[in-house]
CSV table of C-alpha atoms in Angstrom, one decimal:
chain,number,residue,atom,x,y,z
B,1,UNK,CA,-79.0,109.1,-6.7
B,2,UNK,CA,-79.5,106.0,-4.3
B,3,UNK,CA,-77.7,104.0,-7.3
B,4,UNK,CA,-74.8,106.4,-7.5
B,5,UNK,CA,-74.3,106.3,-3.9
B,6,UNK,CA,-74.0,102.4,-4.0
B,7,UNK,CA,-71.5,102.6,-6.8
B,8,UNK,CA,-69.4,105.1,-4.9
B,9,UNK,CA,-69.6,102.8,-1.9
B,10,UNK,CA,-68.6,99.8,-4.0
B,11,UNK,CA,-65.6,101.7,-5.3
B,12,UNK,CA,-64.6,102.7,-1.7
B,13,UNK,CA,-64.8,98.8,-0.8
B,14,UNK,CA,-62.8,97.9,-3.8
B,15,UNK,CA,-60.0,100.3,-3.1
B,16,UNK,CA,-59.8,99.2,0.4
B,17,UNK,CA,-59.7,95.5,-0.6
B,18,UNK,CA,-56.9,96.4,-2.8
B,19,UNK,CA,-54.9,98.2,0.0
B,20,UNK,CA,-55.3,95.4,2.3
B,21,UNK,CA,-54.2,92.9,-0.6
B,22,UNK,CA,-51.2,94.9,-1.1
B,23,UNK,CA,-50.3,95.1,2.6
B,24,UNK,CA,-50.7,91.3,3.0
B,25,UNK,CA,-48.4,90.8,-0.1
B,26,UNK,CA,-45.9,93.3,1.4
B,27,UNK,CA,-45.5,90.9,4.4
B,28,UNK,CA,-43.8,88.4,2.0
B,29,UNK,CA,-41.8,90.8,-0.3
B,30,UNK,CA,-39.0,93.4,0.6
B,31,UNK,CA,-38.8,96.9,-0.5
B,32,UNK,CA,-37.4,95.9,-4.1
B,33,UNK,CA,-40.6,93.7,-4.5
B,34,UNK,CA,-38.6,90.5,-4.2
B,35,UNK,CA,-39.9,87.6,-1.9
B,36,UNK,CA,-38.5,87.3,1.5
B,37,UNK,CA,-36.5,84.3,2.1
B,38,UNK,CA,-37.1,82.1,5.1
B,39,UNK,CA,-34.1,81.5,7.3
B,40,UNK,CA,-33.0,78.1,8.1
B,41,UNK,CA,-29.9,76.7,9.5
B,42,UNK,CA,-27.8,73.3,9.4
B,43,UNK,CA,-24.8,72.3,11.1
B,44,UNK,CA,-22.7,69.9,9.4
B,45,UNK,CA,-21.0,66.9,11.1
B,46,UNK,CA,-17.4,67.9,10.4
B,47,UNK,CA,-15.6,70.3,8.2
B,48,UNK,CA,-16.7,70.8,4.6
B,49,UNK,CA,-15.8,67.6,2.5
B,50,UNK,CA,-17.1,65.6,-0.5
B,51,UNK,CA,-20.2,64.3,1.4
B,52,UNK,CA,-21.6,67.9,1.7
B,53,UNK,CA,-21.3,68.9,-2.0
B,54,UNK,CA,-25.2,68.5,-2.6
B,55,UNK,CA,-25.7,71.1,0.1
B,56,UNK,CA,-23.1,73.5,-1.2
B,57,UNK,CA,-24.2,73.1,-4.9
B,58,UNK,CA,-27.8,73.7,-3.7
B,59,UNK,CA,-26.9,77.0,-2.4
B,60,UNK,CA,-24.6,78.0,-5.2
B,61,UNK,CA,-27.0,77.1,-7.9
B,62,UNK,CA,-29.8,79.0,-6.1
B,63,UNK,CA,-31.9,75.8,-5.4
B,64,UNK,CA,-32.5,77.0,-1.9
B,65,UNK,CA,-33.7,80.6,-2.9
B,66,UNK,CA,-36.0,78.7,-5.4
B,67,UNK,CA,-37.5,77.0,-2.4
B,68,UNK,CA,-37.8,80.4,-0.6
B,69,UNK,CA,-35.1,79.7,1.8
B,70,UNK,CA,-31.9,81.4,2.9
B,71,UNK,CA,-29.8,78.6,4.5
B,72,UNK,CA,-26.9,79.2,7.0
B,73,UNK,CA,-24.4,76.3,6.8
B,74,UNK,CA,-22.4,76.2,9.9
B,75,UNK,CA,-19.5,74.1,11.0
B,76,UNK,CA,-19.2,72.5,14.3
B,77,UNK,CA,-16.7,73.5,17.0
B,78,UNK,CA,-16.7,70.1,18.3
B,79,UNK,CA,-18.3,66.7,16.9
B,80,UNK,CA,-20.8,66.5,19.7
B,81,UNK,CA,-22.3,69.9,19.0
B,82,UNK,CA,-24.6,69.3,16.0
B,83,UNK,CA,-26.9,66.8,17.9
B,84,UNK,CA,-27.1,68.9,20.9
B,85,UNK,CA,-27.8,72.0,19.3
B,86,UNK,CA,-30.6,70.7,17.1
B,87,UNK,CA,-32.2,69.2,20.1
B,88,UNK,CA,-32.1,72.6,21.8
B,89,UNK,CA,-33.2,74.5,18.8
B,90,UNK,CA,-30.1,76.5,18.5
B,91,UNK,CA,-29.8,75.3,14.8
B,92,UNK,CA,-32.9,74.0,12.9
B,93,UNK,CA,-30.9,70.8,11.2
B,94,UNK,CA,-27.7,68.9,12.0
B,95,UNK,CA,-25.8,66.2,10.3
B,96,UNK,CA,-25.4,63.4,12.6
B,97,UNK,CA,-24.7,59.4,12.7
B,98,UNK,CA,-27.4,56.9,13.1
B,99,UNK,CA,-25.8,55.2,16.0
B,100,UNK,CA,-25.4,58.7,17.9
B,101,UNK,CA,-28.9,59.4,17.2
B,102,UNK,CA,-30.2,56.3,18.6
B,103,UNK,CA,-27.8,56.6,21.7
B,104,UNK,CA,-29.3,60.2,22.3
B,105,UNK,CA,-32.7,59.2,22.0
B,106,UNK,CA,-32.2,56.2,24.4
B,107,UNK,CA,-31.2,59.1,26.8
B,108,UNK,CA,-34.5,61.1,26.0
B,109,UNK,CA,-32.8,63.8,24.1
B,110,UNK,CA,-35.6,65.3,22.1
B,111,UNK,CA,-34.5,64.7,18.6
B,112,UNK,CA,-36.1,63.6,15.2
B,113,UNK,CA,-34.4,62.1,12.3
B,114,UNK,CA,-35.9,63.4,8.9
B,115,UNK,CA,-33.6,62.0,6.2
B,116,UNK,CA,-30.6,59.9,5.5
B,117,UNK,CA,-27.6,61.5,3.6
B,118,UNK,CA,-25.6,58.6,3.3
B,119,UNK,CA,-27.5,55.2,3.5
B,120,UNK,CA,-24.6,52.8,4.0
B,121,UNK,CA,-21.8,52.3,6.5
B,122,UNK,CA,-18.5,54.1,5.6
B,123,UNK,CA,-16.7,52.7,8.6
B,124,UNK,CA,-14.4,49.6,8.1
B,125,UNK,CA,-11.8,47.7,10.1
B,126,UNK,CA,-8.6,48.9,8.3
B,127,UNK,CA,-5.0,47.3,8.5
B,128,UNK,CA,-1.7,47.3,6.5
B,129,UNK,CA,-1.4,44.5,3.9
B,130,UNK,CA,1.9,43.5,5.7
B,131,UNK,CA,0.4,43.2,9.2
B,132,UNK,CA,-0.7,39.6,8.3
B,133,UNK,CA,-4.3,40.6,9.2
B,134,UNK,CA,-6.9,39.3,6.7
B,135,UNK,CA,-10.0,38.9,8.8
B,136,UNK,CA,-11.5,39.9,12.3
B,137,UNK,CA,-10.1,36.7,14.2
B,138,UNK,CA,-6.7,37.8,13.2
B,139,UNK,CA,-7.0,40.6,15.6
B,140,UNK,CA,-6.4,38.3,18.6
B,141,UNK,CA,-3.2,39.4,20.1
B,142,UNK,CA,-3.3,42.7,18.2
B,143,UNK,CA,-3.7,46.2,19.2
B,144,UNK,CA,-6.6,48.0,17.7
B,145,UNK,CA,-6.8,52.0,17.5
B,146,UNK,CA,-10.4,53.6,18.0
B,147,UNK,CA,-11.7,57.0,18.5
B,148,UNK,CA,-12.9,57.2,21.9
B,149,UNK,CA,-16.2,55.4,21.1
B,150,UNK,CA,-18.0,52.6,22.8
B,151,UNK,CA,-19.5,52.0,19.4
B,152,UNK,CA,-16.2,51.4,17.9
B,153,UNK,CA,-15.3,48.8,20.5
B,154,UNK,CA,-18.7,46.9,19.9
B,155,UNK,CA,-17.9,46.7,16.3
B,156,UNK,CA,-14.5,45.0,16.6
B,157,UNK,CA,-16.4,42.6,19.4
B,158,UNK,CA,-19.2,41.7,17.1
B,159,UNK,CA,-16.8,41.1,14.2
B,160,UNK,CA,-14.2,39.0,16.1
B,161,UNK,CA,-17.0,36.9,17.8
B,162,UNK,CA,-18.9,36.3,14.6
B,163,UNK,CA,-15.6,35.0,13.0
B,164,UNK,CA,-15.1,32.6,15.8
B,165,UNK,CA,-12.6,34.6,17.6
B,166,UNK,CA,-12.0,35.5,21.5
B,167,UNK,CA,-12.5,39.3,21.8
B,168,UNK,CA,-10.7,39.1,25.3
B,169,UNK,CA,-7.5,38.5,23.3
B,170,UNK,CA,-7.9,41.8,21.5
B,171,UNK,CA,-6.2,44.9,22.9
B,172,UNK,CA,-7.6,48.4,22.3
B,173,UNK,CA,-5.9,51.9,22.3
B,174,UNK,CA,-7.9,55.0,22.4
B,175,UNK,CA,-6.2,57.3,19.7
B,176,UNK,CA,-8.8,59.8,19.6
B,177,UNK,CA,-9.0,61.2,15.9
B,178,UNK,CA,-5.3,60.3,15.2
B,179,UNK,CA,-6.4,57.2,13.4
B,180,UNK,CA,-4.2,57.7,10.3
B,181,UNK,CA,-1.0,58.5,12.0
B,182,UNK,CA,-1.4,55.8,14.7
B,183,UNK,CA,-1.8,53.2,11.8
B,184,UNK,CA,0.7,54.5,9.4
B,185,UNK,CA,3.5,54.6,12.1
B,186,UNK,CA,2.5,51.1,13.4
B,187,UNK,CA,1.4,52.5,16.9
B,188,UNK,CA,-1.5,50.1,16.3
B,189,UNK,CA,-2.0,47.0,14.2
B,190,UNK,CA,-5.4,48.1,12.8
B,191,UNK,CA,-8.1,50.7,13.2
B,192,UNK,CA,-11.8,51.1,13.3
B,193,UNK,CA,-13.8,54.3,13.0
B,194,UNK,CA,-12.2,55.4,9.9
B,195,UNK,CA,-13.9,56.0,6.8
B,196,UNK,CA,-13.4,54.4,3.3
B,197,UNK,CA,-14.0,57.6,1.6
B,198,UNK,CA,-11.4,59.7,3.6
B,199,UNK,CA,-8.7,57.7,5.7
B,200,UNK,CA,-8.4,54.9,3.4
B,201,UNK,CA,-8.0,57.0,0.5
B,202,UNK,CA,-5.6,59.3,2.0
B,203,UNK,CA,-3.6,56.4,3.4
B,204,UNK,CA,-3.3,54.6,0.2
B,205,UNK,CA,-2.6,58.1,-1.5
B,206,UNK,CA,0.5,58.4,0.7
B,207,UNK,CA,1.7,54.9,-0.2
B,208,UNK,CA,0.6,52.8,2.5
B,209,UNK,CA,-1.1,49.4,1.5
B,210,UNK,CA,-4.2,49.5,3.4
B,211,UNK,CA,-6.9,46.9,3.4
B,212,UNK,CA,-10.5,47.2,4.8
B,213,UNK,CA,-13.0,44.5,5.9
B,214,UNK,CA,-16.7,45.7,5.9
B,215,UNK,CA,-18.3,45.1,9.4
B,216,UNK,CA,-21.4,44.4,7.8
B,217,UNK,CA,-20.0,41.1,6.6
B,218,UNK,CA,-19.4,39.9,10.3
B,219,UNK,CA,-22.6,40.6,12.1
B,220,UNK,CA,-22.6,44.4,12.4
B,221,UNK,CA,-25.8,45.9,10.8
B,222,UNK,CA,-25.3,48.2,7.8
B,223,UNK,CA,-25.9,51.7,9.1
B,224,UNK,CA,-27.2,55.0,7.6
B,225,UNK,CA,-23.8,56.6,8.1
B,226,UNK,CA,-25.0,60.2,7.9
B,227,UNK,CA,-28.6,61.4,8.7
B,228,UNK,CA,-30.2,64.7,8.9
B,229,UNK,CA,-31.9,65.6,12.4
B,230,UNK,CA,-34.0,68.3,14.1
B,231,UNK,CA,-35.4,69.0,17.4
B,232,UNK,CA,-38.9,68.0,18.1
B,233,UNK,CA,-40.1,71.4,18.5
B,234,UNK,CA,-38.3,72.6,15.3
B,235,UNK,CA,-40.1,70.2,13.3
B,236,UNK,CA,-43.4,71.3,14.6
B,237,UNK,CA,-42.6,74.8,13.6
B,238,UNK,CA,-40.7,74.4,10.5
B,239,UNK,CA,-41.8,71.0,8.8
B,240,UNK,CA,-42.8,72.8,5.5
B,241,UNK,CA,-39.3,74.5,5.4
B,242,UNK,CA,-37.5,71.4,6.2
B,243,UNK,CA,-39.3,69.6,3.5
B,244,UNK,CA,-38.4,72.4,1.0
B,245,UNK,CA,-34.7,72.4,2.2
B,246,UNK,CA,-34.5,68.6,1.2
B,247,UNK,CA,-36.0,69.2,-2.3
B,248,UNK,CA,-33.2,71.8,-2.8
B,249,UNK,CA,-30.7,69.3,-1.6
B,250,UNK,CA,-32.1,66.6,-3.7
B,251,UNK,CA,-31.6,68.9,-6.8
B,252,UNK,CA,-28.1,69.6,-5.6
B,253,UNK,CA,-27.5,65.9,-5.3
B,254,UNK,CA,-28.8,65.4,-8.9
B,255,UNK,CA,-26.4,68.2,-10.1
B,256,UNK,CA,-23.5,66.5,-8.6
B,257,UNK,CA,-24.4,63.1,-10.0
B,258,UNK,CA,-24.3,64.4,-13.6
B,259,UNK,CA,-21.4,66.4,-13.1
B,260,UNK,CA,-19.2,65.4,-10.1
B,261,UNK,CA,-16.3,67.5,-11.1
B,262,UNK,CA,-18.4,70.7,-11.1
B,263,UNK,CA,-20.1,69.7,-7.6
B,264,UNK,CA,-16.7,69.2,-6.1
B,265,UNK,CA,-15.4,72.5,-7.5
B,266,UNK,CA,-18.3,74.4,-5.6
B,267,UNK,CA,-17.2,72.5,-2.5
B,268,UNK,CA,-13.6,73.5,-2.7
B,269,UNK,CA,-14.6,77.0,-3.1
B,270,UNK,CA,-16.1,76.6,0.5
B,271,UNK,CA,-13.4,74.6,2.1
B,272,UNK,CA,-12.4,75.7,5.6
B,273,UNK,CA,-9.2,77.3,5.9
B,274,UNK,CA,-8.2,75.4,9.0
B,275,UNK,CA,-9.0,72.0,7.2
B,276,UNK,CA,-7.8,72.3,3.5
B,277,UNK,CA,-8.9,69.6,1.1
B,278,UNK,CA,-6.9,67.3,-1.1
B,279,UNK,CA,-8.7,67.9,-4.4
B,280,UNK,CA,-7.7,64.4,-5.8
B,281,UNK,CA,-8.6,62.6,-2.5
B,282,UNK,CA,-11.8,64.4,-2.3
B,283,UNK,CA,-12.6,63.3,-6.0
B,284,UNK,CA,-12.0,59.8,-5.4
B,285,UNK,CA,-13.9,60.0,-2.2
B,286,UNK,CA,-16.9,61.5,-4.0
B,287,UNK,CA,-16.9,58.6,-6.3
B,288,UNK,CA,-17.1,56.1,-3.4
B,289,UNK,CA,-19.7,58.1,-1.9
B,290,UNK,CA,-22.3,58.5,-4.5
B,291,UNK,CA,-23.5,55.0,-4.9
B,292,UNK,CA,-23.4,54.7,-1.1
B,293,UNK,CA,-26.0,57.7,-0.8
B,294,UNK,CA,-29.0,56.4,-2.6
B,295,UNK,CA,-31.0,53.2,-3.4
B,296,UNK,CA,-32.3,52.8,-6.8
B,297,UNK,CA,-35.9,52.0,-5.8
B,298,UNK,CA,-36.1,54.6,-3.0
B,299,UNK,CA,-36.3,58.4,-3.1
B,300,UNK,CA,-33.1,60.2,-2.0
B,301,UNK,CA,-33.2,60.5,1.7
B,302,UNK,CA,-36.1,58.1,2.6
B,303,UNK,CA,-35.4,56.2,5.8
B,304,UNK,CA,-36.5,52.5,5.9
B,305,UNK,CA,-37.9,51.3,9.3
B,306,UNK,CA,-36.0,48.0,9.1
B,307,UNK,CA,-32.5,50.0,9.2
B,308,UNK,CA,-33.4,51.9,12.3
B,309,UNK,CA,-35.0,48.7,14.1
B,310,UNK,CA,-31.8,46.6,13.2
B,311,UNK,CA,-29.2,49.1,14.3
B,312,UNK,CA,-31.3,49.8,17.6
B,313,UNK,CA,-31.6,46.2,18.3
B,314,UNK,CA,-27.7,45.7,17.8
B,315,UNK,CA,-26.9,48.8,20.1
B,316,UNK,CA,-29.3,47.1,22.8
B,317,UNK,CA,-27.8,43.8,22.5
B,318,UNK,CA,-24.3,45.0,22.8
B,319,UNK,CA,-25.2,47.0,26.0
B,320,UNK,CA,-24.3,50.5,24.2
B,321,UNK,CA,-28.1,51.5,25.1
B,322,UNK,CA,-29.9,50.2,28.2
B,323,UNK,CA,-33.4,51.2,26.9
B,324,UNK,CA,-35.0,49.9,23.7
B,325,UNK,CA,-35.8,53.0,21.5
B,326,UNK,CA,-39.2,53.5,19.9
B,327,UNK,CA,-38.1,54.2,16.3
B,328,UNK,CA,-41.7,55.3,15.2
B,329,UNK,CA,-41.1,58.2,17.6
B,330,UNK,CA,-37.6,59.0,16.4
B,331,UNK,CA,-38.0,58.5,12.6
B,332,UNK,CA,-40.2,61.1,10.7
B,333,UNK,CA,-39.7,61.0,7.0
B,334,UNK,CA,-39.9,64.1,5.0
B,335,UNK,CA,-39.5,62.4,1.9
B,336,UNK,CA,-42.7,60.2,0.9
B,337,UNK,CA,-41.8,56.7,-0.2
B,338,UNK,CA,-42.3,56.4,-3.9
B,339,UNK,CA,-40.5,54.8,-7.0
B,340,UNK,CA,-37.9,57.1,-8.3
B,341,UNK,CA,-38.5,55.4,-12.0
C-alpha cells in the first residue's frame, strides 16, 4: 500500500510538471502553436532606396522571422528624426551618419553605434566637366552649394587647404537638399553633400557631364557613411534581439550580392509612393554601393576603432565639435571580429 501511494504521488507530480512545462511553453507560442515573434523597429535614414535592399530582402525572405523577430521598418518624416527617436527609445534602431552620431555624442545624446551599413564615404565634391574645375584649389572664386551642414563646409575647407588653396576665396550657398537642380541649372559651380550612388548617377543619366573628387584624397577622413545606432537603454534591454536582427540583415546582404536584380526588385516593391525610384538609376547605384559596404577581411557591419577615432579627431580639429568624444563608450560592436574566409 505504501509503495502504491508513492507511485500515485509521483504520477501526480509528473502530471503537474508537464502542465507547468506546457504553461511555460505557451508563453512563447501563440494559439496556433507557432512561436511568438519579438517586435523590433528600425527607422531608415531616408526614403527606401538601394542602400536598404538587404533589410527589405531579410524581411521578404523570412530571415527576420527565422531569428524570431517581427521588424517594423519606418521612414523618417525628417532626416533629424532617426537619431533623436533612437536616443529616446521611440524606435529600437536607426540608420544614421557617422559624423552626425559623433556630433550628437559630443552633446551627450545617449546613443550607441552597433554596426556599419556602408563603410566608405559616399559624399563627394561634384562639378560639371565644363566648369573648368579639376581639383579643390579651383574652387577659389567659385560658388559651392551645400545642404545646411557645417560638416559639408568643413569638408570643402579641408580639401581646399590641403590642395594649397585659400578657403576665404570660396563662396558658399545653402541650397538645402536642392543639390541636383542647383548644379544642373548653374546656380552654383560645385556641390558637396551629394552622393556618388544617387545624385551623381541621376545627373549623368539626365545628360550632365558631372565629375566627382573624393574628399579622402584631400585630407578628409574616409567615413562610415551609414551606421546603425540604438539608444543606450535599448541596447541594455534588447542586445540579443539586435544581434539577431543583424544576423538576418547579413543574410539579406549575401542574397543581394548573389542576385542584385532580385534584391532590387524586392526593394522596388516597397518604394514609397511620395518618392518613386528610377529602377535603372537604383541598379547602377546598387552596383556602386556593394563594394563600399564591406571589407574582404572583416565581417559585414564590424566597426573599427581607427575609423571612429580619425573622424572624431577631424571633427574636433575643424571645430565641428568642441569636446572630444570617447569612442569606446560610443561604439559597441554587435558583430565579433573574425575573418570571413
